[in-house]
Amino acid sequence: MINSHVSSFAGMPVLPFTPGMTPPADPSAVAWRLEVEEFDADPEEFAGLVGAMLDEVPPEAVRAVVVGEWGEAYERPLPVDLLVDAASRWTGLRALFLADLTYEQCEISWLSHGDVTPLLAAYPGLEVLWIRGAQGLRLEPVRHTGLRELRFESGGLPGAVVRAVGGCDLPELRRLDLWLGRADYGGDTTVDDLAAVLAGERLPAVRHLAPCNAEIADAVAAAVATAPVVGRLEVLDLSMGALTDEGAAALLAGQPLTHLRRLDLHHHFLSEEVAASVVAALPGVEVDVSDAQTAEEYDGRAYRFTAVGE
């Protein structure tokens, strides 16, 4: 559940843009937020907002943009074309966050997107890309030499998107977050879909990997246990998912993890004994086994949930 907007992004405070406002002395020192006031605003209103910002804020000084409500986000895809068209003027843009909406505005699994591939082509200097929501989301494998951080926040991430990420050549990417989610919210990703990411051949610089918020956390943990990419990681994040003792055992039975700086398993379904054994097995590693969960009984079966779903 996402219950607040980001107050900072890419190391800068977020400042909402309002037509007619007086820009700060240094427009490059803030992350500009673009958001219409009404959830059912016409498409022209968001287009006008983008146009006004292009006219009123020195475009070459814009370093980061956060897109909030664009109007009927629950059924109308975010208008990526407006951002692509702005690329010829936002020549210094380095960070972009698509769909920073709270659950009160729109549930994360209702947020609508289209093909975001054109953004990567339009902004070769982009270093940070965050995308919240995955309904209708599409991505094609590309080569991008600027990206340092790529983050997909989702209650259910399609396997096709995960495969596309694995097919991208991202030589400078240091951090990759994939909120895999649940099948009932579109998260049909399997460990086979993760194969290229876990091989890491196209991610030579990645140091922080987060295949997290996963209903299939046990299967992910077992795949990670033998994944070539793990040897170069500093942070491995399997948090927010449905990890059980079985997954933790598979993880510990695999390759050594003592080189990690941090292993994040918070929000899990481990027994106290197994959680303690993970910590004990990795001296010198910061292991987060906080926020232990208890499976719920439903129709005679144990139900385990991800931290973020609908």
Coordinates of N, CA and C in Angstrom, one line a residue, residues 9 12-24 26-36 44-68 82-83 86-87 89-97 123:
F9 N 13.2 13.2 -4.5 CA 13.5 12.2 -5.6 C 14.8 12.6 -6.2
M12 N 16.8 15.3 -4.5 CA 16.3 16.7 -4.5 C 14.9 16.7 -4.0
P13 N 14.5 17.8 -3.3 CA 13.2 18.0 -2.8 C 12.2 18.1 -4.0
V14 N 11.0 17.6 -3.8 CA 10.0 17.7 -4.8 C 9.2 19.0 -4.7
L15 N 9.1 19.7 -5.8 CA 8.3 21.0 -5.8 C 7.2 20.9 -6.9
P16 N 6.0 21.0 -6.5 CA 4.9 20.9 -7.5 C 4.9 22.2 -8.4
F17 N 4.7 21.9 -9.6 CA 4.7 23.1 -10.6 C 3.3 23.6 -10.7
T18 N 3.1 24.9 -10.6 CA 1.8 25.5 -10.8 C 2.0 26.6 -11.8
P19 N 1.2 26.7 -12.8 CA 1.3 27.7 -13.8 C 1.3 29.1 -13.2
G20 N 2.2 30.0 -13.6 CA 2.2 31.3 -13.1 C 3.1 31.5 -11.8
M21 N 3.6 30.4 -11.3 CA 4.4 30.4 -10.1 C 5.8 31.1 -10.4
T22 N 6.4 31.6 -9.4 CA 7.8 32.1 -9.5 C 8.8 30.9 -9.3
P23 N 9.5 30.5 -10.3 CA 10.5 29.4 -10.1 C 11.5 29.7 -9.1
P24 N 12.1 28.7 -8.4 CA 13.2 29.0 -7.4 C 14.4 29.6 -8.2
D26 N 17.3 28.5 -8.3 CA 18.0 27.4 -9.0 C 17.0 26.3 -9.4
P27 N 16.4 26.4 -10.6 CA 15.4 25.4 -11.0 C 15.9 24.0 -11.1
S28 N 17.3 23.9 -11.2 CA 17.9 22.5 -11.3 C 18.0 21.8 -10.0
A29 N 17.7 22.5 -8.9 CA 17.9 22.0 -7.5 C 16.7 21.3 -7.0
V30 N 15.6 21.2 -7.8 CA 14.4 20.5 -7.3 C 14.0 19.5 -8.3
A31 N 13.1 18.6 -7.8 CA 12.4 17.6 -8.7 C 11.0 18.2 -8.9
W32 N 10.7 18.5 -10.2 CA 9.4 19.1 -10.5 C 8.3 18.1 -10.5
R33 N 7.2 18.4 -9.8 CA 6.1 17.5 -9.8 C 5.0 18.0 -10.7
L34 N 4.5 17.2 -11.6 CA 3.5 17.5 -12.6 C 2.2 16.7 -12.2
E35 N 1.1 17.4 -11.8 CA -0.1 16.7 -11.4 C -1.3 17.6 -11.5
V36 N -2.3 17.1 -12.2 CA -3.6 17.8 -12.2 C -4.3 17.6 -10.9
E44 N -6.4 17.2 -22.0 CA -5.9 18.5 -22.4 C -5.3 19.3 -21.2
E45 N -5.9 19.0 -20.0 CA -5.4 19.7 -18.8 C -4.0 19.3 -18.5
F46 N -3.6 18.0 -18.5 CA -2.3 17.6 -18.2 C -1.3 18.1 -19.3
A47 N -1.8 18.0 -20.6 CA -1.0 18.5 -21.7 C -0.7 20.0 -21.5
G48 N -1.7 20.7 -21.1 CA -1.4 22.2 -20.8 C -0.5 22.4 -19.7
L49 N -0.5 21.5 -18.7 CA 0.4 21.7 -17.6 C 1.9 21.5 -18.0
V50 N 2.1 20.4 -18.8 CA 3.4 20.2 -19.4 C 3.9 21.3 -20.2
G51 N 3.0 21.8 -21.1 CA 3.3 23.0 -21.9 C 3.7 24.2 -21.1
A52 N 2.9 24.5 -20.1 CA 3.2 25.6 -19.2 C 4.5 25.5 -18.5
M53 N 4.9 24.3 -18.1 CA 6.2 24.2 -17.4 C 7.3 24.4 -18.4
L54 N 7.1 23.9 -19.6 CA 8.2 24.1 -20.7 C 8.4 25.5 -20.9
D55 N 7.3 26.3 -20.9 CA 7.4 27.8 -21.2 C 7.9 28.6 -20.0
E56 N 7.6 28.2 -18.8 CA 7.8 29.0 -17.6 C 9.0 28.6 -16.8
V57 N 9.5 27.4 -16.9 CA 10.7 27.0 -16.2 C 11.8 26.7 -17.2
P58 N 12.9 27.4 -17.1 CA 14.0 27.2 -18.1 C 14.2 25.7 -18.3
P59 N 13.8 25.2 -19.5 CA 13.8 23.7 -19.7 C 15.2 23.1 -19.6
E60 N 16.2 23.8 -20.0 CA 17.6 23.2 -19.9 C 18.0 23.0 -18.4
A61 N 17.3 23.7 -17.5 CA 17.6 23.5 -16.0 C 16.9 22.4 -15.4
V62 N 15.9 21.8 -16.0 CA 15.1 20.7 -15.4 C 15.9 19.4 -15.4
R63 N 16.1 19.0 -14.1 CA 16.9 17.7 -13.9 C 16.1 16.5 -13.6
A64 N 14.9 16.8 -12.9 CA 14.1 15.6 -12.4 C 12.7 16.0 -12.5
V65 N 11.8 15.1 -12.9 CA 10.4 15.3 -13.0 C 9.7 14.1 -12.4
V66 N 8.7 14.4 -11.6 CA 7.8 13.4 -11.0 C 6.4 13.6 -11.5
V67 N 5.8 12.6 -12.1 CA 4.5 12.7 -12.7 C 3.5 12.1 -11.7
G68 N 2.5 12.9 -11.3 CA 1.4 12.4 -10.4 C 0.2 12.1 -11.2
L82 N 3.8 13.0 -24.5 CA 4.1 14.4 -24.1 C 5.5 14.5 -23.5
L83 N 5.9 13.5 -22.8 CA 7.3 13.5 -22.2 C 8.3 13.3 -23.3
A86 N 8.9 16.5 -25.1 CA 9.6 17.5 -24.4 C 11.1 17.3 -24.3
A87 N 11.5 16.1 -24.8 CA 12.9 15.7 -24.7 C 13.9 16.7 -25.4
R89 N 13.7 19.8 -25.4 CA 13.9 20.9 -24.6 C 14.5 20.6 -23.2
W90 N 14.0 19.5 -22.7 CA 14.5 19.0 -21.4 C 15.8 18.2 -21.6
T91 N 16.8 18.9 -22.1 CA 18.0 18.2 -22.5 C 18.9 17.8 -21.3
G92 N 18.6 18.4 -20.1 CA 19.3 18.0 -18.9 C 18.6 17.1 -18.0
L93 N 17.5 16.5 -18.4 CA 16.7 15.6 -17.6 C 17.5 14.4 -17.2
R94 N 17.6 14.1 -15.9 CA 18.4 12.9 -15.5 C 17.6 11.9 -14.7
A95 N 16.4 12.4 -14.2 CA 15.6 11.5 -13.4 C 14.1 11.6 -13.6
L96 N 13.4 10.5 -13.7 CA 12.0 10.6 -14.1 C 11.2 9.5 -13.3
F97 N 10.1 9.9 -12.6 CA 9.3 9.0 -11.8 C 7.9 9.1 -12.4
Y123 N 15.6 10.0 -24.1 CA 16.4 10.6 -23.1 C 17.7 9.7 -22.9

